[in-house]
């Protein structure tokens, strides 16, 4: 059956895994086009490169446009300046022509001769800075040539200084500026072009320019400006013939164009960024250079600008051409801008690409995590199912073993047989405890461990834990004690089972690793409290002090047993402040109560101190790791799995607390933890079943006692347990002080002091002094000599050696010996026996979970047990029959349905969960369906049903599966409760108590 369950479980897990994996195979848009990302990145880079180049070209073109505009502006500026200066010089030449006409021809005799002309032109040369010189040529016809030559005393010559050939007309220079005196007698019409220019000037009456040529003397390029000179006034708008007829000569001026332009550029010396050329473009096919080098290739040949020049001669056309001296500089702004844009675009593209790839990676990781999560969930389900199966498979035979052992122990056995059976039963319970620890750890790892929230009393739980280890601590001679602060409330809301588990684990570890000294459990509120000490924190009579005790090696340690502890948080120096608060707590009870009511939660501080072997420093970091111990020899020497502390840590954290420890090798360890619990309100407490602490007898209230103990911490612990019973306690450090307190030398006790009812003496105090017998005799003598009632002498001891008990009786301790560890219930039982108080117990006074009470619950009840395992049926049948129940067994769910056909007379049903054909869940569902149908018929008024009320059979799950999910499934299918295998009396009581009422036995 187990194999089939495992196979089905693994198959279902695999199917679920495949379904979940298939459901997650969809791709997102980014995932679907992830292969395009590198191509898109390359395309993006190309687009950015193109845009960057476009930006560069745009900015570079803009720079070029500005460069062209600047060149155009500068060139036009120079052209205007050159033209303006040339026009000014032309006007001066024109004025000189008018002067010659006026003073040479209109005056008779002439007012101008060569000397006058030379002097005048020299003195007015500053007005014509651009002219290298001026000269006047007279018009001479061929018929007048001889008389003209005789008159002037020289022969008319050509430009080559030869006698001029015979022509119709001549224009020899008769007046000249001193700078050009060398042209005197030269015929200005001897050259063909010059002749045409003079004739054109005479016909138009305007200035005429020659083509550029090399000036004599300076060899600069220049032009000659010619103005006609008329010997008589011309009529308005004269004709050409009238101009020709009135013409008497020609005034010419030589313009040094190179000097003119150089002078102009000199004025703009700060702006010599361009090169200037001046051309005569009268013949556009053959332009003549006037300024500049015609074949100069320097500068920026790719960019030039042309500006037109108007020198006053409509026939001649001139222009200025400008270009930059240097090629355009590299446009770093455009380059930087384009590069920056490209870089930014590249970064944006890379960021987008990286983001997309990151999204792809995240989605891949997410998908992988989803797959891992699905696998982990499937593995967790498989693990849970495996744990359930293994738990069921192990606990089922263990149920048979423990059940049969329990039935065997109820039979008549010999001492040896009973010892063997009890040993086997203890081993079985240890195995079940180990299985439970492993399952707890698994549930904690899976996050499925949930804490109960029920009321419970912490003091009774601590007493129960001490009772578990009491026998072992006595055998080892270890002082085992617990102390709970009075400020700790009586009832909490929390999980008592898990709190008990933590304390049991910590105390169990301490017992395991402690061979001498003590184990001390202390509980108090975690909130810091102010010590209110007005005097001594504990009353000592006749000179008692709070000095520590000497250990066997002579050292003093103020601890529970006198042995050195890992720290001093439980030493008397610290502990006495807590005791002081307890002594004076009545003074502030109202304030404390108000503070307590204001808070809905209580935080406890619990410490477990031992004087064991301690934890090595190298192993302290892994103390709370599961299955880890200090070293490999620990498990062999002391036993254990190393899982208890790990579980305790997890449980403490689930309770909202923290756990830590202080440990010193060869000295001991102190484990401390905090835990948060809910505060239980008074009206809730009144509705609860009385906890064990409330069953403590009240017969001892008001009794007086003297406690003889020289160890102050231990005395405080003993006083704590006695105060729980209502006994007033006075503490002294020796028997001698106790005798002094009761009276001395037969005299009556003076004052209002009442003799004690009980004297409790620690074994240490009894054997520590030589005066013990004398003290006892004095005490007895005093008591015999007066009417006071003899106090009961009680000895407190952790263990007794051979012969020590007889010695105690001989010393006067004939009443009783109370063996430690002290528990309030155990002390109460001993005192009842010694004092003879409360011996008569009523019949119904047994504890609710006792066998008698369980018999009263189950006696005569008809119970159906359903289980497919024969051994389990026998165990359940035997356990229930032990409590006088009428038991019927069924081996399957179908058989149970047949027996439970309505009407039936069963009072309860214990149903196994895992059964073939029909499991317990399905069987319970069908039972509830039958009951629902029957209840519907009852409500419909149908008769024939003898049972009053509605049908509802209590169905209790009976299984070895302890997984929490199984419990939830039990409730879902209609079950009423849960009993885990192997079950014991307490399990049975908890399961059936809420369904049945106890009845007195007849």
PDB file of C-alpha atoms in Angstrom, residues 763-990:
ATOM      1  CA  UNK A 763      21.163  18.969  53.375  1.00  0.00           C
ATOM      2  CA  UNK A 764      24.240  21.203  52.964  1.00  0.00           C
ATOM      3  CA  UNK A 765      23.379  23.200  56.102  1.00  0.00           C
ATOM      4  CA  UNK A 766      22.769  19.976  58.080  1.00  0.00           C
ATOM      5  CA  UNK A 767      26.150  18.395  57.334  1.00  0.00           C
ATOM      6  CA  UNK A 768      28.249  21.581  57.261  1.00  0.00           C
ATOM      7  CA  UNK A 769      28.649  22.168  61.058  1.00  0.00           C
ATOM      8  CA  UNK A 770      29.799  20.149  64.047  1.00  0.00           C
ATOM      9  CA  UNK A 771      27.058  21.605  66.250  1.00  0.00           C
ATOM     10  CA  UNK A 772      24.215  19.967  64.271  1.00  0.00           C
ATOM     11  CA  UNK A 773      23.251  17.393  66.920  1.00  0.00           C
ATOM     12  CA  UNK A 774      23.503  19.973  69.685  1.00  0.00           C
ATOM     13  CA  UNK A 775      21.285  22.335  67.741  1.00  0.00           C
ATOM     14  CA  UNK A 776      18.681  19.669  67.262  1.00  0.00           C
ATOM     15  CA  UNK A 777      18.776  18.695  70.959  1.00  0.00           C
ATOM     16  CA  UNK A 778      18.458  22.309  72.020  1.00  0.00           C
ATOM     17  CA  UNK A 779      15.543  22.721  69.689  1.00  0.00           C
ATOM     18  CA  UNK A 780      13.832  19.604  71.054  1.00  0.00           C
ATOM     19  CA  UNK A 781      14.507  20.677  74.661  1.00  0.00           C
ATOM     20  CA  UNK A 782      12.983  24.035  74.075  1.00  0.00           C
ATOM     21  CA  UNK A 783       9.949  22.544  72.495  1.00  0.00           C
ATOM     22  CA  UNK A 784       9.494  19.956  75.239  1.00  0.00           C
ATOM     23  CA  UNK A 785       9.759  22.606  77.923  1.00  0.00           C
ATOM     24  CA  UNK A 786       6.906  24.734  76.628  1.00  0.00           C
ATOM     25  CA  UNK A 787       3.395  24.324  75.420  1.00  0.00           C
ATOM     26  CA  UNK A 788       4.217  25.319  71.843  1.00  0.00           C
ATOM     27  CA  UNK A 789       3.496  22.743  69.203  1.00  0.00           C
ATOM     28  CA  UNK A 790       6.543  20.875  68.007  1.00  0.00           C
ATOM     29  CA  UNK A 791       7.636  22.151  64.527  1.00  0.00           C
ATOM     30  CA  UNK A 792       7.925  19.543  61.811  1.00  0.00           C
ATOM     31  CA  UNK A 793      11.526  18.932  60.756  1.00  0.00           C
ATOM     32  CA  UNK A 794      11.911  18.445  56.989  1.00  0.00           C
ATOM     33  CA  UNK A 795      15.167  17.837  55.188  1.00  0.00           C
ATOM     34  CA  UNK A 796      15.656  19.114  51.605  1.00  0.00           C
ATOM     35  CA  UNK A 797      18.082  17.102  49.500  1.00  0.00           C
ATOM     36  CA  UNK A 798      19.064  16.581  45.905  1.00  0.00           C
ATOM     37  CA  UNK A 799      20.202  13.004  46.518  1.00  0.00           C
ATOM     38  CA  UNK A 800      21.066  10.656  49.355  1.00  0.00           C
ATOM     39  CA  UNK A 801      23.997   8.328  49.618  1.00  0.00           C
ATOM     40  CA  UNK A 802      24.028   4.998  51.383  1.00  0.00           C
ATOM     41  CA  UNK A 803      23.467   5.412  55.126  1.00  0.00           C
ATOM     42  CA  UNK A 804      22.690   9.155  54.876  1.00  0.00           C
ATOM     43  CA  UNK A 805      18.956   8.615  55.319  1.00  0.00           C
ATOM     44  CA  UNK A 806      19.461   6.756  58.609  1.00  0.00           C
ATOM     45  CA  UNK A 807      21.836   9.468  59.784  1.00  0.00           C
ATOM     46  CA  UNK A 808      19.188  12.068  59.020  1.00  0.00           C
ATOM     47  CA  UNK A 809      16.616  10.221  61.100  1.00  0.00           C
ATOM     48  CA  UNK A 810      19.079   9.882  63.939  1.00  0.00           C
ATOM     49  CA  UNK A 811      19.748  13.618  63.772  1.00  0.00           C
ATOM     50  CA  UNK A 812      16.061  14.399  64.255  1.00  0.00           C
ATOM     51  CA  UNK A 813      14.679  14.549  60.713  1.00  0.00           C
ATOM     52  CA  UNK A 814      12.105  11.847  61.392  1.00  0.00           C
ATOM     53  CA  UNK A 815       9.212  13.528  59.612  1.00  0.00           C
ATOM     54  CA  UNK A 816      10.159  13.434  55.948  1.00  0.00           C
ATOM     55  CA  UNK A 817      12.763  14.160  53.348  1.00  0.00           C
ATOM     56  CA  UNK A 818      11.753  16.157  50.265  1.00  0.00           C
ATOM     57  CA  UNK A 819      13.801  15.194  47.242  1.00  0.00           C
ATOM     58  CA  UNK A 820      14.600  17.847  44.695  1.00  0.00           C
ATOM     59  CA  UNK A 821      13.874  19.311  42.230  1.00  0.00           C
ATOM     60  CA  UNK A 822      11.159  21.175  44.089  1.00  0.00           C
ATOM     61  CA  UNK A 823       7.735  21.493  42.506  1.00  0.00           C
ATOM     62  CA  UNK A 824       4.765  23.105  44.184  1.00  0.00           C
ATOM     63  CA  UNK A 825       2.514  20.072  43.703  1.00  0.00           C
ATOM     64  CA  UNK A 826       5.172  17.706  45.025  1.00  0.00           C
ATOM     65  CA  UNK A 827       5.930  19.924  48.049  1.00  0.00           C
ATOM     66  CA  UNK A 828       2.191  20.167  48.735  1.00  0.00           C
ATOM     67  CA  UNK A 829       1.835  16.388  48.673  1.00  0.00           C
ATOM     68  CA  UNK A 830       4.741  15.939  51.070  1.00  0.00           C
ATOM     69  CA  UNK A 831       3.429  18.579  53.472  1.00  0.00           C
ATOM     70  CA  UNK A 832      -0.022  17.031  53.398  1.00  0.00           C
ATOM     71  CA  UNK A 833       1.552  13.753  54.445  1.00  0.00           C
ATOM     72  CA  UNK A 834       3.671  15.369  57.183  1.00  0.00           C
ATOM     73  CA  UNK A 835       1.032  17.691  58.579  1.00  0.00           C
ATOM     74  CA  UNK A 836      -1.931  15.377  58.017  1.00  0.00           C
ATOM     75  CA  UNK A 837      -3.800  18.030  56.069  1.00  0.00           C
ATOM     76  CA  UNK A 838      -6.215  17.196  53.221  1.00  0.00           C
ATOM     77  CA  UNK A 839      -5.735  13.427  53.231  1.00  0.00           C
ATOM     78  CA  UNK A 840      -9.386  12.706  52.548  1.00  0.00           C
ATOM     79  CA  UNK A 841      -9.997  13.258  48.893  1.00  0.00           C
ATOM     80  CA  UNK A 842     -13.386  13.133  47.345  1.00  0.00           C
ATOM     81  CA  UNK A 843     -14.203  10.425  44.887  1.00  0.00           C
ATOM     82  CA  UNK A 844     -14.515  12.661  41.904  1.00  0.00           C
ATOM     83  CA  UNK A 845     -11.404  14.640  42.646  1.00  0.00           C
ATOM     84  CA  UNK A 846      -9.064  12.825  40.253  1.00  0.00           C
ATOM     85  CA  UNK A 847      -7.423  14.875  37.584  1.00  0.00           C
ATOM     86  CA  UNK A 848      -9.526  15.144  34.440  1.00  0.00           C
ATOM     87  CA  UNK A 849      -6.911  13.349  32.367  1.00  0.00           C
ATOM     88  CA  UNK A 850      -6.585  10.407  34.726  1.00  0.00           C
ATOM     89  CA  UNK A 851      -7.619   6.851  33.931  1.00  0.00           C
ATOM     90  CA  UNK A 852     -10.639   6.944  36.216  1.00  0.00           C
ATOM     91  CA  UNK A 853     -11.974  10.064  34.570  1.00  0.00           C
ATOM     92  CA  UNK A 854     -11.393   8.597  31.121  1.00  0.00           C
ATOM     93  CA  UNK A 855     -13.267   5.464  32.192  1.00  0.00           C
ATOM     94  CA  UNK A 856     -16.189   7.616  33.261  1.00  0.00           C
ATOM     95  CA  UNK A 857     -16.200   9.208  29.807  1.00  0.00           C
ATOM     96  CA  UNK A 858     -15.986   6.041  27.703  1.00  0.00           C
ATOM     97  CA  UNK A 859     -17.770   3.502  29.881  1.00  0.00           C
ATOM     98  CA  UNK A 860     -20.595   1.885  27.893  1.00  0.00           C
ATOM     99  CA  UNK A 861     -19.951   3.983  24.781  1.00  0.00           C
ATOM    100  CA  UNK A 862     -20.159   2.101  21.476  1.00  0.00           C
ATOM    101  CA  UNK A 863     -17.201   3.090  19.336  1.00  0.00           C
ATOM    102  CA  UNK A 864     -16.393   2.061  15.764  1.00  0.00           C
ATOM    103  CA  UNK A 865     -12.686   1.661  14.899  1.00  0.00           C
ATOM    104  CA  UNK A 866     -11.905   1.730  11.152  1.00  0.00           C
ATOM    105  CA  UNK A 867      -8.381   0.734  10.063  1.00  0.00           C
ATOM    106  CA  UNK A 868      -7.036  -1.508   7.332  1.00  0.00           C
ATOM    107  CA  UNK A 869      -4.149  -2.640   9.558  1.00  0.00           C
ATOM    108  CA  UNK A 870      -5.043  -5.528  11.846  1.00  0.00           C
ATOM    109  CA  UNK A 871      -2.417  -4.628  14.440  1.00  0.00           C
ATOM    110  CA  UNK A 872      -3.685  -1.049  14.631  1.00  0.00           C
ATOM    111  CA  UNK A 873      -7.228  -2.311  15.104  1.00  0.00           C
ATOM    112  CA  UNK A 874      -6.120  -4.545  17.943  1.00  0.00           C
ATOM    113  CA  UNK A 875      -4.184  -1.704  19.601  1.00  0.00           C
ATOM    114  CA  UNK A 876      -7.086   0.745  19.347  1.00  0.00           C
ATOM    115  CA  UNK A 877      -9.570  -1.908  20.478  1.00  0.00           C
ATOM    116  CA  UNK A 878      -7.396  -2.825  23.466  1.00  0.00           C
ATOM    117  CA  UNK A 879      -6.837   0.796  24.464  1.00  0.00           C
ATOM    118  CA  UNK A 880     -10.541   1.654  24.272  1.00  0.00           C
ATOM    119  CA  UNK A 881     -11.695  -1.501  26.014  1.00  0.00           C
ATOM    120  CA  UNK A 882      -9.301  -0.635  28.822  1.00  0.00           C
ATOM    121  CA  UNK A 883     -11.655   2.246  29.561  1.00  0.00           C
ATOM    122  CA  UNK A 884     -14.749  -0.032  29.340  1.00  0.00           C
ATOM    123  CA  UNK A 885     -15.844   1.095  25.899  1.00  0.00           C
ATOM    124  CA  UNK A 886     -17.824  -1.228  23.602  1.00  0.00           C
ATOM    125  CA  UNK A 887     -15.596  -1.466  20.505  1.00  0.00           C
ATOM    126  CA  UNK A 888     -16.538  -2.639  16.993  1.00  0.00           C
ATOM    127  CA  UNK A 889     -13.839  -2.850  14.300  1.00  0.00           C
ATOM    128  CA  UNK A 890     -14.053  -2.420  10.517  1.00  0.00           C
ATOM    129  CA  UNK A 891     -11.224  -3.069   8.050  1.00  0.00           C
ATOM    130  CA  UNK A 892     -12.210  -0.609   5.303  1.00  0.00           C
ATOM    131  CA  UNK A 893     -14.194   2.508   4.558  1.00  0.00           C
ATOM    132  CA  UNK A 894     -16.880   0.551   2.746  1.00  0.00           C
ATOM    133  CA  UNK A 895     -17.383  -1.727   5.754  1.00  0.00           C
ATOM    134  CA  UNK A 896     -17.691   1.335   7.957  1.00  0.00           C
ATOM    135  CA  UNK A 897     -20.368   2.821   5.683  1.00  0.00           C
ATOM    136  CA  UNK A 898     -22.284  -0.440   5.891  1.00  0.00           C
ATOM    137  CA  UNK A 899     -22.169  -0.386   9.708  1.00  0.00           C
ATOM    138  CA  UNK A 900     -23.103   3.292   9.906  1.00  0.00           C
ATOM    139  CA  UNK A 901     -26.261   3.113   7.836  1.00  0.00           C
ATOM    140  CA  UNK A 902     -28.848   5.229   9.601  1.00  0.00           C
ATOM    141  CA  UNK A 903     -30.236   4.404  12.068  1.00  0.00           C
ATOM    142  CA  UNK A 904     -27.277   3.078  14.055  1.00  0.00           C
ATOM    143  CA  UNK A 905     -26.272   3.143  17.713  1.00  0.00           C
ATOM    144  CA  UNK A 906     -22.592   4.130  17.549  1.00  0.00           C
ATOM    145  CA  UNK A 907     -21.453   6.994  19.775  1.00  0.00           C
ATOM    146  CA  UNK A 908     -18.150   7.756  17.996  1.00  0.00           C
ATOM    147  CA  UNK A 909     -15.916   6.587  15.196  1.00  0.00           C
ATOM    148  CA  UNK A 910     -12.121   6.462  15.024  1.00  0.00           C
ATOM    149  CA  UNK A 911     -11.313   6.596  11.286  1.00  0.00           C
ATOM    150  CA  UNK A 912      -7.943   5.809   9.723  1.00  0.00           C
ATOM    151  CA  UNK A 913      -7.095   8.140   6.819  1.00  0.00           C
ATOM    152  CA  UNK A 914      -4.922   6.100   4.470  1.00  0.00           C
ATOM    153  CA  UNK A 915      -6.831   3.000   3.420  1.00  0.00           C
ATOM    154  CA  UNK A 916      -7.151   1.182   0.067  1.00  0.00           C
ATOM    155  CA  UNK A 917     -10.263   1.446  -2.127  1.00  0.00           C
ATOM    156  CA  UNK A 918     -11.821   4.196   0.001  1.00  0.00           C
ATOM    157  CA  UNK A 919      -9.718   6.406   2.281  1.00  0.00           C
ATOM    158  CA  UNK A 920     -10.922   7.968   5.485  1.00  0.00           C
ATOM    159  CA  UNK A 921     -11.645  11.336   3.848  1.00  0.00           C
ATOM    160  CA  UNK A 922     -14.053   9.858   1.317  1.00  0.00           C
ATOM    161  CA  UNK A 923     -15.681   7.626   3.913  1.00  0.00           C
ATOM    162  CA  UNK A 924     -16.265  10.616   6.205  1.00  0.00           C
ATOM    163  CA  UNK A 925     -17.738  12.668   3.355  1.00  0.00           C
ATOM    164  CA  UNK A 926     -20.212   9.896   2.587  1.00  0.00           C
ATOM    165  CA  UNK A 927     -21.104   9.543   6.274  1.00  0.00           C
ATOM    166  CA  UNK A 928     -21.879  13.269   6.394  1.00  0.00           C
ATOM    167  CA  UNK A 929     -23.961  12.970   3.213  1.00  0.00           C
ATOM    168  CA  UNK A 930     -26.028  10.182   4.780  1.00  0.00           C
ATOM    169  CA  UNK A 931     -26.501  12.220   7.928  1.00  0.00           C
ATOM    170  CA  UNK A 932     -27.457  15.302   5.951  1.00  0.00           C
ATOM    171  CA  UNK A 933     -30.077  13.314   4.042  1.00  0.00           C
ATOM    172  CA  UNK A 934     -31.463  11.823   7.246  1.00  0.00           C
ATOM    173  CA  UNK A 935     -31.562  15.234   8.924  1.00  0.00           C
ATOM    174  CA  UNK A 936     -33.456  16.597   5.943  1.00  0.00           C
ATOM    175  CA  UNK A 937     -36.047  13.886   6.324  1.00  0.00           C
ATOM    176  CA  UNK A 938     -36.355  14.668  10.036  1.00  0.00           C
ATOM    177  CA  UNK A 939     -36.868  18.345   9.321  1.00  0.00           C
ATOM    178  CA  UNK A 940     -39.414  17.376   6.664  1.00  0.00           C
ATOM    179  CA  UNK A 941     -41.637  15.745   9.290  1.00  0.00           C
ATOM    180  CA  UNK A 942     -41.082  12.121   8.267  1.00  0.00           C
ATOM    181  CA  UNK A 943     -41.535   9.613  11.025  1.00  0.00           C
ATOM    182  CA  UNK A 944     -39.864   6.306  11.658  1.00  0.00           C
ATOM    183  CA  UNK A 945     -36.661   7.649  13.070  1.00  0.00           C
ATOM    184  CA  UNK A 946     -36.299   6.890  16.738  1.00  0.00           C
ATOM    185  CA  UNK A 947     -33.395   9.203  17.437  1.00  0.00           C
ATOM    186  CA  UNK A 948     -34.071  12.657  18.792  1.00  0.00           C
ATOM    187  CA  UNK A 949     -32.313  15.635  17.328  1.00  0.00           C
ATOM    188  CA  UNK A 950     -30.061  15.654  14.307  1.00  0.00           C
ATOM    189  CA  UNK A 951     -27.663  12.922  13.275  1.00  0.00           C
ATOM    190  CA  UNK A 952     -23.992  13.780  13.749  1.00  0.00           C
ATOM    191  CA  UNK A 953     -21.559  11.035  14.639  1.00  0.00           C
ATOM    192  CA  UNK A 954     -18.253  12.301  16.063  1.00  0.00           C
ATOM    193  CA  UNK A 955     -15.605  11.094  13.585  1.00  0.00           C
ATOM    194  CA  UNK A 956     -12.023  11.332  14.809  1.00  0.00           C
ATOM    195  CA  UNK A 957      -9.119  10.956  12.399  1.00  0.00           C
ATOM    196  CA  UNK A 958      -6.765   8.206  13.547  1.00  0.00           C
ATOM    197  CA  UNK A 959      -3.576   8.410  11.543  1.00  0.00           C
ATOM    198  CA  UNK A 960       0.167   8.398  11.746  1.00  0.00           C
ATOM    199  CA  UNK A 961       0.331  11.401   9.355  1.00  0.00           C
ATOM    200  CA  UNK A 962       1.251  14.531  11.315  1.00  0.00           C
ATOM    201  CA  UNK A 963       1.493  17.026   8.458  1.00  0.00           C
ATOM    202  CA  UNK A 964      -0.587  20.153   9.131  1.00  0.00           C
ATOM    203  CA  UNK A 965      -2.172  19.984   5.684  1.00  0.00           C
ATOM    204  CA  UNK A 966      -3.602  16.606   6.612  1.00  0.00           C
ATOM    205  CA  UNK A 967      -5.300  18.132   9.642  1.00  0.00           C
ATOM    206  CA  UNK A 968      -6.832  20.828   7.421  1.00  0.00           C
ATOM    207  CA  UNK A 969      -8.095  18.180   5.049  1.00  0.00           C
ATOM    208  CA  UNK A 970      -9.651  16.321   7.987  1.00  0.00           C
ATOM    209  CA  UNK A 971     -11.678  19.358   8.919  1.00  0.00           C
ATOM    210  CA  UNK A 972     -12.700  20.012   5.317  1.00  0.00           C
ATOM    211  CA  UNK A 973     -14.156  16.555   4.809  1.00  0.00           C
ATOM    212  CA  UNK A 974     -16.239  16.786   8.000  1.00  0.00           C
ATOM    213  CA  UNK A 975     -14.140  15.110  10.685  1.00  0.00           C
ATOM    214  CA  UNK A 976     -14.460  16.415  14.219  1.00  0.00           C
ATOM    215  CA  UNK A 977     -11.023  15.788  15.633  1.00  0.00           C
ATOM    216  CA  UNK A 978      -7.612  14.298  15.210  1.00  0.00           C
ATOM    217  CA  UNK A 979      -5.715  11.590  17.117  1.00  0.00           C
ATOM    218  CA  UNK A 980      -2.156  10.897  15.947  1.00  0.00           C
ATOM    219  CA  UNK A 981      -0.656   7.473  16.280  1.00  0.00           C
ATOM    220  CA  UNK A 982       0.574   6.146  18.574  1.00  0.00           C
ATOM    221  CA  UNK A 983      -2.050   7.583  20.922  1.00  0.00           C
ATOM    222  CA  UNK A 984      -2.024   7.452  24.686  1.00  0.00           C
ATOM    223  CA  UNK A 985      -4.503   8.176  27.444  1.00  0.00           C
ATOM    224  CA  UNK A 986      -3.994  11.930  27.231  1.00  0.00           C
ATOM    225  CA  UNK A 987      -4.546  11.873  23.465  1.00  0.00           C
ATOM    226  CA  UNK A 988      -7.755   9.896  23.909  1.00  0.00           C
ATOM    227  CA  UNK A 989      -9.002  12.210  26.640  1.00  0.00           C
ATOM    228  CA  UNK A 990      -8.354  15.348  24.564  1.00  0.00           C
TER     229      UNK A 990
END
